[in-house]
Structures are given as structure tokens and as C-alpha cells.
Coordinates of C-alpha atoms and ligand atoms in Angstrom, one line a residue:
M1103 CA 84.2 81.4 124.1
T1104 CA 82.1 82.5 121.4
L1105 CA 81.5 86.5 121.7
S1106 CA 79.2 88.2 119.0
E1107 CA 80.4 90.9 117.2
F1108 CA 79.9 94.5 120.0
D1109 CA 81.0 92.3 122.9
L1110 CA 84.1 91.2 120.6
I1111 CA 84.7 94.7 120.3
S1112 CA 84.4 96.6 123.5
R1113 CA 86.0 93.6 125.1
F1114 CA 89.4 93.7 123.4
F1115 CA 89.6 96.8 121.4
H1116 CA 87.5 99.8 123.6
R1117 CA 89.8 101.4 125.0
C1118 CA 93.4 100.0 122.8
G1119 CA 96.6 101.9 123.1
T1120 CA 97.9 105.7 124.6
A1121 CA 94.9 108.0 126.0
R1122 CA 95.5 111.0 123.6
D1123 CA 94.0 113.9 124.4
D1124 CA 93.7 114.4 120.2
V1125 CA 91.0 112.1 119.8
A1126 CA 87.9 113.6 120.3
L1127 CA 85.6 110.9 119.6
G1128 CA 86.9 107.1 120.0
V1129 CA 85.7 103.3 119.2
G1130 CA 82.1 103.2 119.0
D1131 CA 80.3 106.1 116.4
D1132 CA 80.1 106.1 113.5
A1133 CA 83.3 107.2 112.5
A1134 CA 86.3 108.4 115.0
L1135 CA 87.2 112.7 115.2
V1136 CA 90.7 113.4 115.7
R1137 CA 92.6 116.7 115.8
V1138 CA 95.2 117.6 113.7
P1139 CA 97.6 120.3 115.1
A1140 CA 98.1 123.7 112.9
G1141 CA 101.6 122.9 111.0
M1142 CA 101.4 119.2 111.0
E1143 CA 100.6 116.7 107.1
L1144 CA 98.6 113.6 108.3
A1145 CA 100.3 110.7 107.0
L1146 CA 98.1 107.6 106.5
T1147 CA 99.3 104.1 105.6
L1148 CA 98.0 100.9 105.6
D1149 CA 98.8 96.7 105.5
T1150 CA 97.1 93.7 105.1
L1151 CA 98.2 90.8 106.5
V1152 CA 96.6 87.4 105.0
Q1153 CA 97.4 84.3 106.4
G1154 CA 99.3 81.8 104.0
V1155 CA 101.2 84.8 102.5
H1156 CA 102.4 86.8 105.1
F1157 CA 102.2 84.4 107.9
L1158 CA 101.7 80.7 108.6
A1159 CA 98.3 79.1 109.7
G1160 CA 98.8 78.7 113.3
S1161 CA 100.8 81.5 114.0
D1162 CA 101.0 82.7 117.7
P1163 CA 98.1 85.5 117.7
R1164 CA 100.5 87.5 120.1
S1165 CA 102.8 88.5 117.7
L1166 CA 100.0 88.6 115.0
G1167 CA 98.7 91.8 116.4
H1168 CA 102.1 93.4 117.6
K1169 CA 103.5 92.1 113.5
A1170 CA 100.1 94.1 112.0
L1171 CA 100.7 97.5 113.9
A1172 CA 104.4 97.4 113.5
V1173 CA 104.4 97.1 109.7
N1174 CA 102.9 100.1 109.2
L1175 CA 104.2 101.9 112.1
S1176 CA 107.5 101.3 110.2
D1177 CA 106.0 102.6 107.2
L1178 CA 105.1 106.0 109.5
A1179 CA 109.1 106.0 110.8
A1180 CA 110.0 105.6 106.6
M1181 CA 108.1 109.1 106.6
G1182 CA 109.7 110.8 109.7
A1183 CA 106.3 110.6 110.9
E1184 CA 105.4 110.3 114.5
P1185 CA 102.1 107.8 115.3
A1186 CA 98.9 109.1 116.3
W1187 CA 95.9 106.8 115.5
A1188 CA 95.2 103.4 114.1
T1189 CA 92.2 101.7 112.5
L1190 CA 91.8 98.0 112.8
A1191 CA 89.9 95.5 109.7
L1192 CA 89.8 92.0 111.0
T1193 CA 88.4 89.5 109.6
L1194 CA 88.1 86.3 111.4
P1195 CA 86.9 82.3 110.6
E1196 CA 85.2 82.6 114.2
S1197 CA 85.7 84.9 116.8
D1198 CA 88.0 82.6 119.7
S1199 CA 88.1 84.7 122.7
T1200 CA 91.4 83.2 123.7
W1201 CA 93.3 84.2 120.1
L1202 CA 91.8 87.4 120.8
E1203 CA 93.1 88.1 123.4
A1204 CA 96.5 87.4 123.1
F1205 CA 96.2 88.9 119.7
S1206 CA 94.1 92.7 120.9
D1207 CA 97.5 92.0 123.9
G1208 CA 99.8 92.3 121.2
F1209 CA 98.2 94.7 119.2
C1210 CA 97.1 97.2 122.0
R1211 CA 100.6 96.6 123.9
L1212 CA 102.3 98.3 120.8
A1213 CA 100.4 100.8 120.7
R1214 CA 100.3 102.3 123.9
E1215 CA 104.1 101.8 123.6
S1216 CA 104.2 103.9 120.7
G1217 CA 101.5 106.7 121.4
V1218 CA 98.9 105.4 119.1
Q1219 CA 95.4 105.0 120.0
L1220 CA 92.8 102.6 118.5
V1221 CA 90.2 104.4 117.2
G1222 CA 88.0 102.2 115.4
G1223 CA 87.6 99.5 112.3
D1224 CA 86.0 96.8 111.6
T1225 CA 84.8 93.3 112.1
T1226 CA 83.6 90.5 109.7
R1227 CA 84.0 87.0 109.3
G1228 CA 85.9 85.1 106.6
P1229 CA 89.7 83.8 106.5
L1230 CA 91.7 85.4 109.0
V1231 CA 93.1 88.9 107.7
L1232 CA 94.4 92.0 109.1
S1233 CA 94.3 95.1 108.0
V1234 CA 96.0 98.1 109.4
E1235 CA 95.8 101.8 109.0
A1236 CA 98.4 104.1 111.1
K1237 CA 97.4 107.3 110.9
G1238 CA 101.0 109.6 112.5
L1239 CA 101.9 113.7 112.3
V1240 CA 105.0 115.2 110.3
P1241 CA 105.5 118.7 110.1
V1242 CA 104.6 120.5 106.8
G1243 CA 106.7 119.6 104.0
Q1244 CA 108.9 118.0 106.6
A1245 CA 108.0 114.3 105.8
L1246 CA 111.0 111.8 104.3
R1247 CA 110.1 110.9 100.6
R1248 CA 111.9 108.6 98.0
V1249 CA 112.2 111.0 96.1
G1250 CA 115.6 113.6 96.8
A1251 CA 118.4 111.1 97.0
R1252 CA 121.7 112.9 94.7
S1253 CA 124.1 111.2 93.2
G1254 CA 127.1 111.3 96.2
D1255 CA 124.5 110.8 98.9
L1256 CA 125.9 108.2 101.5
I1257 CA 123.4 104.6 101.8
F1258 CA 122.5 103.5 105.3
V1259 CA 120.4 100.6 106.7
S1260 CA 119.6 100.6 110.0
G1261 CA 120.1 97.3 112.3
L1262 CA 120.6 93.8 110.4
L1263 CA 119.3 92.4 107.2
G1264 CA 117.9 88.9 106.4
D1265 CA 117.1 87.5 109.7
A1266 CA 113.7 87.8 108.8
G1267 CA 113.8 85.5 105.7
L1268 CA 116.4 83.1 107.6
A1269 CA 113.5 82.8 110.1
L1270 CA 110.8 81.5 107.3
H1271 CA 113.7 79.4 106.3
A1272 CA 114.0 77.8 109.1
L1273 CA 110.5 77.2 110.2
R1274 CA 109.1 76.9 106.6
D1275 CA 111.8 74.7 104.7
G1276 CA 112.8 73.2 108.4
L1277 CA 116.3 74.5 107.6
E1278 CA 118.7 73.9 110.5
V1279 CA 119.5 77.5 112.0
D1280 CA 121.8 78.6 115.1
D1281 CA 120.4 80.9 117.9
L1282 CA 116.1 80.3 116.3
A1283 CA 114.5 82.0 119.7
Y1284 CA 116.5 85.6 118.1
L1285 CA 115.4 85.1 114.8
R1286 CA 111.8 83.7 114.8
G1287 CA 112.0 87.4 117.4
R1288 CA 112.6 89.4 114.4
L1289 CA 110.6 87.8 112.2
E1290 CA 107.5 87.7 114.6
R1291 CA 108.1 91.0 116.5
P1292 CA 110.2 93.9 114.3
Q1293 CA 110.4 97.3 116.4
P1294 CA 109.7 100.0 114.0
R1295 CA 112.5 102.7 114.1
L1296 CA 110.5 105.3 115.0
K1297 CA 112.6 107.6 117.1
L1298 CA 115.9 107.1 113.6
G1299 CA 112.7 108.3 111.3
Q1300 CA 111.9 111.5 113.2
S1301 CA 115.3 112.2 113.7
L1302 CA 116.2 112.3 110.4
R1303 CA 113.9 114.4 109.2
G1304 CA 116.9 118.0 107.7
L1305 CA 119.0 115.2 107.6
A1306 CA 118.3 112.3 104.7
S1307 CA 117.7 113.3 101.6
A1308 CA 115.3 110.2 100.5
A1309 CA 113.7 107.3 102.7
I1310 CA 112.1 104.1 102.9
D1311 CA 111.4 101.0 105.2
I1312 CA 112.1 97.5 103.8
S1313 CA 109.7 95.2 103.6
D1314 CA 110.0 93.7 100.2
G1315 CA 114.4 93.5 100.5
L1316 CA 117.1 95.9 100.4
V1317 CA 117.6 95.4 96.3
A1318 CA 114.0 96.2 96.0
D1319 CA 113.0 98.7 97.7
L1320 CA 116.8 101.0 97.6
G1321 CA 115.5 100.6 94.2
H1322 CA 112.4 102.7 94.9
I1323 CA 114.6 104.9 96.2
L1324 CA 116.9 105.0 92.9
D1325 CA 113.8 104.9 90.6
S1326 CA 112.1 107.9 92.3
S1327 CA 114.6 110.0 92.4
R1328 CA 116.1 108.9 89.4
V1329 CA 119.9 107.8 90.3
G1330 CA 121.7 104.7 90.6
A1331 CA 123.8 103.3 93.4
V1332 CA 126.8 101.3 94.5
V1333 CA 126.1 98.8 97.5
E1334 CA 129.6 96.8 98.7
L1335 CA 128.2 93.4 99.9
E1336 CA 130.9 92.8 102.8
R1337 CA 129.4 95.7 104.3
L1338 CA 126.0 94.4 104.7
P1339 CA 125.0 94.6 108.3
C1340 CA 123.7 90.6 108.7
S1341 CA 123.4 88.6 112.3
E1342 CA 126.1 85.8 113.3
P1343 CA 122.9 82.8 112.3
V1344 CA 122.8 85.5 108.6
S1345 CA 126.3 85.6 108.1
A1346 CA 127.1 81.8 109.0
Y1347 CA 124.1 80.8 106.8
L1348 CA 126.4 83.2 103.6
A1349 CA 129.6 81.4 104.9
R1350 CA 128.2 78.2 103.9
N1351 CA 126.2 78.6 100.7
G1352 CA 127.6 81.9 99.1
D1353 CA 123.7 83.0 98.7
W1354 CA 122.9 86.9 99.4
S1355 CA 119.3 86.6 99.0
L1356 CA 118.8 86.8 102.5
P1357 CA 120.0 90.2 103.1
L1358 CA 119.3 91.9 100.0
A1359 CA 116.0 90.5 98.6
A1360 CA 114.3 88.2 101.4
G1361 CA 112.1 90.7 103.0
D1362 CA 110.4 91.4 106.2
D1363 CA 113.4 93.3 107.5
Y1364 CA 111.6 96.5 108.5
E1365 CA 115.0 98.3 108.7
L1366 CA 115.2 101.6 107.6
C1367 CA 117.5 102.3 104.5
F1368 CA 118.4 106.1 103.7
T1369 CA 120.1 108.0 101.5
L1370 CA 122.4 111.1 103.2
P1371 CA 124.1 113.8 101.9
P1372 CA 128.0 113.3 103.1
G1373 CA 127.7 117.4 104.5
H1374 CA 125.3 115.5 107.1
L1375 CA 127.5 112.9 108.1
A1376 CA 128.6 114.2 111.5
A1377 CA 125.0 115.0 112.5
L1378 CA 124.5 111.3 111.6
E1379 CA 127.3 110.5 113.6
R1380 CA 126.1 112.5 116.6
L1381 CA 122.6 111.2 116.7
A1382 CA 123.8 107.6 116.4
E1383 CA 125.2 107.9 119.8
N1384 CA 121.2 108.7 121.1
L1385 CA 119.7 105.9 119.0
S1386 CA 119.0 102.6 120.1
C1387 CA 119.6 100.7 116.8
R1388 CA 122.7 100.3 114.9
I1389 CA 123.4 102.4 111.2
T1390 CA 126.0 101.1 108.7
C1391 CA 126.6 102.8 105.6
I1392 CA 126.5 100.4 102.4
G1393 CA 127.0 102.5 99.9
E1394 CA 126.6 105.4 97.8
I1395 CA 124.1 106.8 95.1
T1396 CA 125.4 107.0 91.4
R1397 CA 124.5 108.9 88.6
E1398 CA 124.1 106.5 86.3
P1399 CA 121.3 104.5 86.5
G1400 CA 120.9 100.8 87.9
L1401 CA 121.9 99.0 91.1
R1402 CA 125.6 97.4 91.6
L1403 CA 126.5 95.6 94.1
R1404 CA 130.0 94.9 94.5
T1405 CA 131.7 92.1 96.1
A1406 CA 134.7 92.2 97.9
D1407 CA 137.3 91.6 95.4
G1408 CA 135.7 94.2 93.3
G1409 CA 133.7 92.5 90.9
D1410 CA 129.7 92.5 90.3
Y1411 CA 127.6 90.6 91.6
R1412 CA 124.0 89.2 90.1
P1413 CA 121.0 88.0 92.5
R1414 CA 119.2 84.9 92.1
R1415 CA 116.1 87.0 92.7
W1416 CA 115.4 90.9 93.6
G1417 CA 112.9 90.7 96.3
Y1418 CA 109.4 90.4 97.1
E1419 CA 106.7 90.6 94.6
H1420 CA 103.6 89.4 94.9
F1421 CA 101.9 88.6 91.4
T1422 CA 105.1 87.0 90.0
Q1423 CA 105.7 84.8 93.3
N1424 CA 104.2 81.9 94.9
P1425 CA 103.0 83.3 98.6
R1426 CA 106.3 83.2 100.4
N1427 CA 104.4 81.5 103.5
G1428 CA 102.4 79.4 101.4
S1429 CA 100.4 76.8 103.0
Ligands
LIG2299 P1 79.5 100.7 111.0 O1 78.4 99.3 110.9 O2 78.6 102.3 111.5 O3 80.2 101.1 110.1 P2 80.6 99.0 113.3 O4 79.6 98.2 113.8 O5 81.1 98.3 112.6 O6 80.3 100.7 113.0 O7 81.6 99.4 114.7 C1 81.4 99.9 115.7 C2 82.1 100.6 116.0 O8 83.1 99.8 116.4 C3 83.4 102.0 115.2 O9 83.2 103.0 116.2 C4 83.6 101.2 114.8 O10 84.7 102.4 114.6 C5 84.9 100.5 115.5 N1 84.9 99.0 115.4 C6 84.3 97.7 114.9 N2 85.1 96.8 114.8 C7 87.0 96.8 115.2 C8 87.6 96.7 115.5 N3 88.4 95.5 115.2 N4 89.0 97.6 116.1 C9 88.6 98.2 116.5 N5 87.4 99.4 116.3 C10 86.5 98.9 115.9
LIG2300 MG1 77.4 103.0 110.7

């Protein structure tokens, strides 16, 4: 069924997510009004998903709704911020109510689970593009940043790396893999590491979320902090299907450069290790030490026999590569 722009907004996006009492005015006026508590800073981030670049044509709309918000919440997690509000710019080829119902269900469910209220947006006709701005709160001066890593700090990642990359390989190129259902879940339904990010305030010296691949994103911490790093390939946390792929091909690009992991990478002064271990017991995701920050600039990837590994590609970059989901 085709809906008008205003029917569509009121039907699918009017009461979406958590009803927050710091929202003075939500969807329906020319702008939303929200209250930022004293002592808090506003963390703002925006990410766009474009069909054919970030997802395949025909992707499940419920998963797209989830992912459009999740990739933004992952940025807030990396800053140690608590999510609060979101706005959504939807560009749609048509106003298909079945598609919209599933999309808004995926989006609003994650919003509810994360304490986020959708407070506004924009709806236009055109090729399918999903843009979300997420807004979060963080105590003044306590946000985690890319700058701050020091020589001797330990490098950690959350969760497992390479699953989304392997799923894409399977879905796009027909590669045979073990456990496609699990891998697909990791590609289409990333879980932003919000609790971990917030718990790392005051502990981590720097943090980033891994959207373009570990090498590229850790590289941003190294550049911003003006340091280098050694990462031990054998320590990279990988699921069984990714480990099986590695064993067959000897190609580390999945955990290093495929991207779409939405895990956190952070650095930790060794004096905070005991506190991190205590914290890890109460978290629902695993955290793994993969290496160390060095004074010498550059990233060294060390193999099990102590040699240096040279990756075939260093990470996803929009203007020097073909679309990763190109269709
Ligand atoms: P304006 O023309 O003043 O920008 P719109 O007609 O675009 O307002 O939007 C009307 C109201 O609906 C606004 O409050 C806007 O924030 C909200 N809105 C529009 N599209 C969306 C959407 N996709 N999701 C949530 N809110 C939306
Ligand atoms: Mg207006």
C-alpha cells in the first residue's frame, strides 16, 4: 500500500523507541526540543547507509532498521556516551507500507532497548538511503577519544573480528561457509557495545569502533595519538567459521580489513588491567588483548613465528575502492 509522507511519519515514526522525559517536543513540529542535563556534554554522530554501497538490494528491511541505528550507537559506544535521542533521514524509492513497517520495527526495537527516543527526521523520495543522527550524553571531559594512547598501553578488542566480512563474501560471492545463519546475524544485526564503552570511561586511554577494519581503525588511534603498535595475529579473536577460512587460505584480511565488525578497539594503561578484568566479568562480551602501543610509529602485524605480515589491503575506503556490496 502507498502512504502519503505525513501518514507514513505518523504511522511508523511517531512513537518510536523509549519515551524519555528529557524530550520537551518530539516528532511533529519544525524541530525537536530536548534537555541536556548540567554537567553533561552532547555527543553527536551521523552515519548513512546507501543501497549498493553499504547493503545489498533486497536486504531485509527489519535488519536495515536495526543496522541503521546500530552503526550510530556503535560510534556513541566508542565515545563512552550514553545514547539518548536520534533523528532519521529516509530517502525511499516508494512508500511501501510492508517495507516501512518492518524497517520501523527493527529501528524502534533497538531504540527501545537502548533508551533512545526518535525525535525527528526527514522523508524524501529517491534511491534508498538511510541516514541516522544519534545523540548521546557523556559527563563533561570524560569522553573516550582517539587521541590519548601512550607507549606501553595494551590494545584490546571486544567480541570477534571478521564475521561480517565472511558473511558478505558468502552472500555476495557465493563462498561456501560454515554457519551462515550466525555470520549473517553478525553482518545484519551488529550489537553496539554500549555498556563496555561507558564502563571504559576513566580506564581506557583511547578508543574507536571498528567499522572499516581493525588495521584502518586502530591506525586512526595511532595517527591521532602519534604512536605505533605491535599486534600479534594469533591473538585476534575469531569465530570458528572465520578461523576455518584463515586455516584454509592463510589470508588475514577478514579480521584485519573487511570491516563492518562494530566492535570496540581501545588502549589501556597497564595499571588499569585489574580494573578491566573486574569489569570484564560483568560484561556480556569477550575482550581480548591483541598487542601493545609502541613509541616507534607504524603498525607491525606479527605472525606466530615472530615475522612481519604484510596485508593485501588495509581497510575499507570509499573513494579508492569499488563499492563493497556493489549491486
Ligand atoms: P519540515 O518540512 O518542517 O522539515 P517535515 O514535514 O519534513 O517538517 O516533518 C514533519 C515532522 O516529522 C518533523 O517533526 C520531522 O522531524 C518529522 N519527521 C519527518 N520524517 C521523519 C522520519 N523519517 N522519522 C522521524 N521523524 C520524521
Ligand atoms: Mg518546517
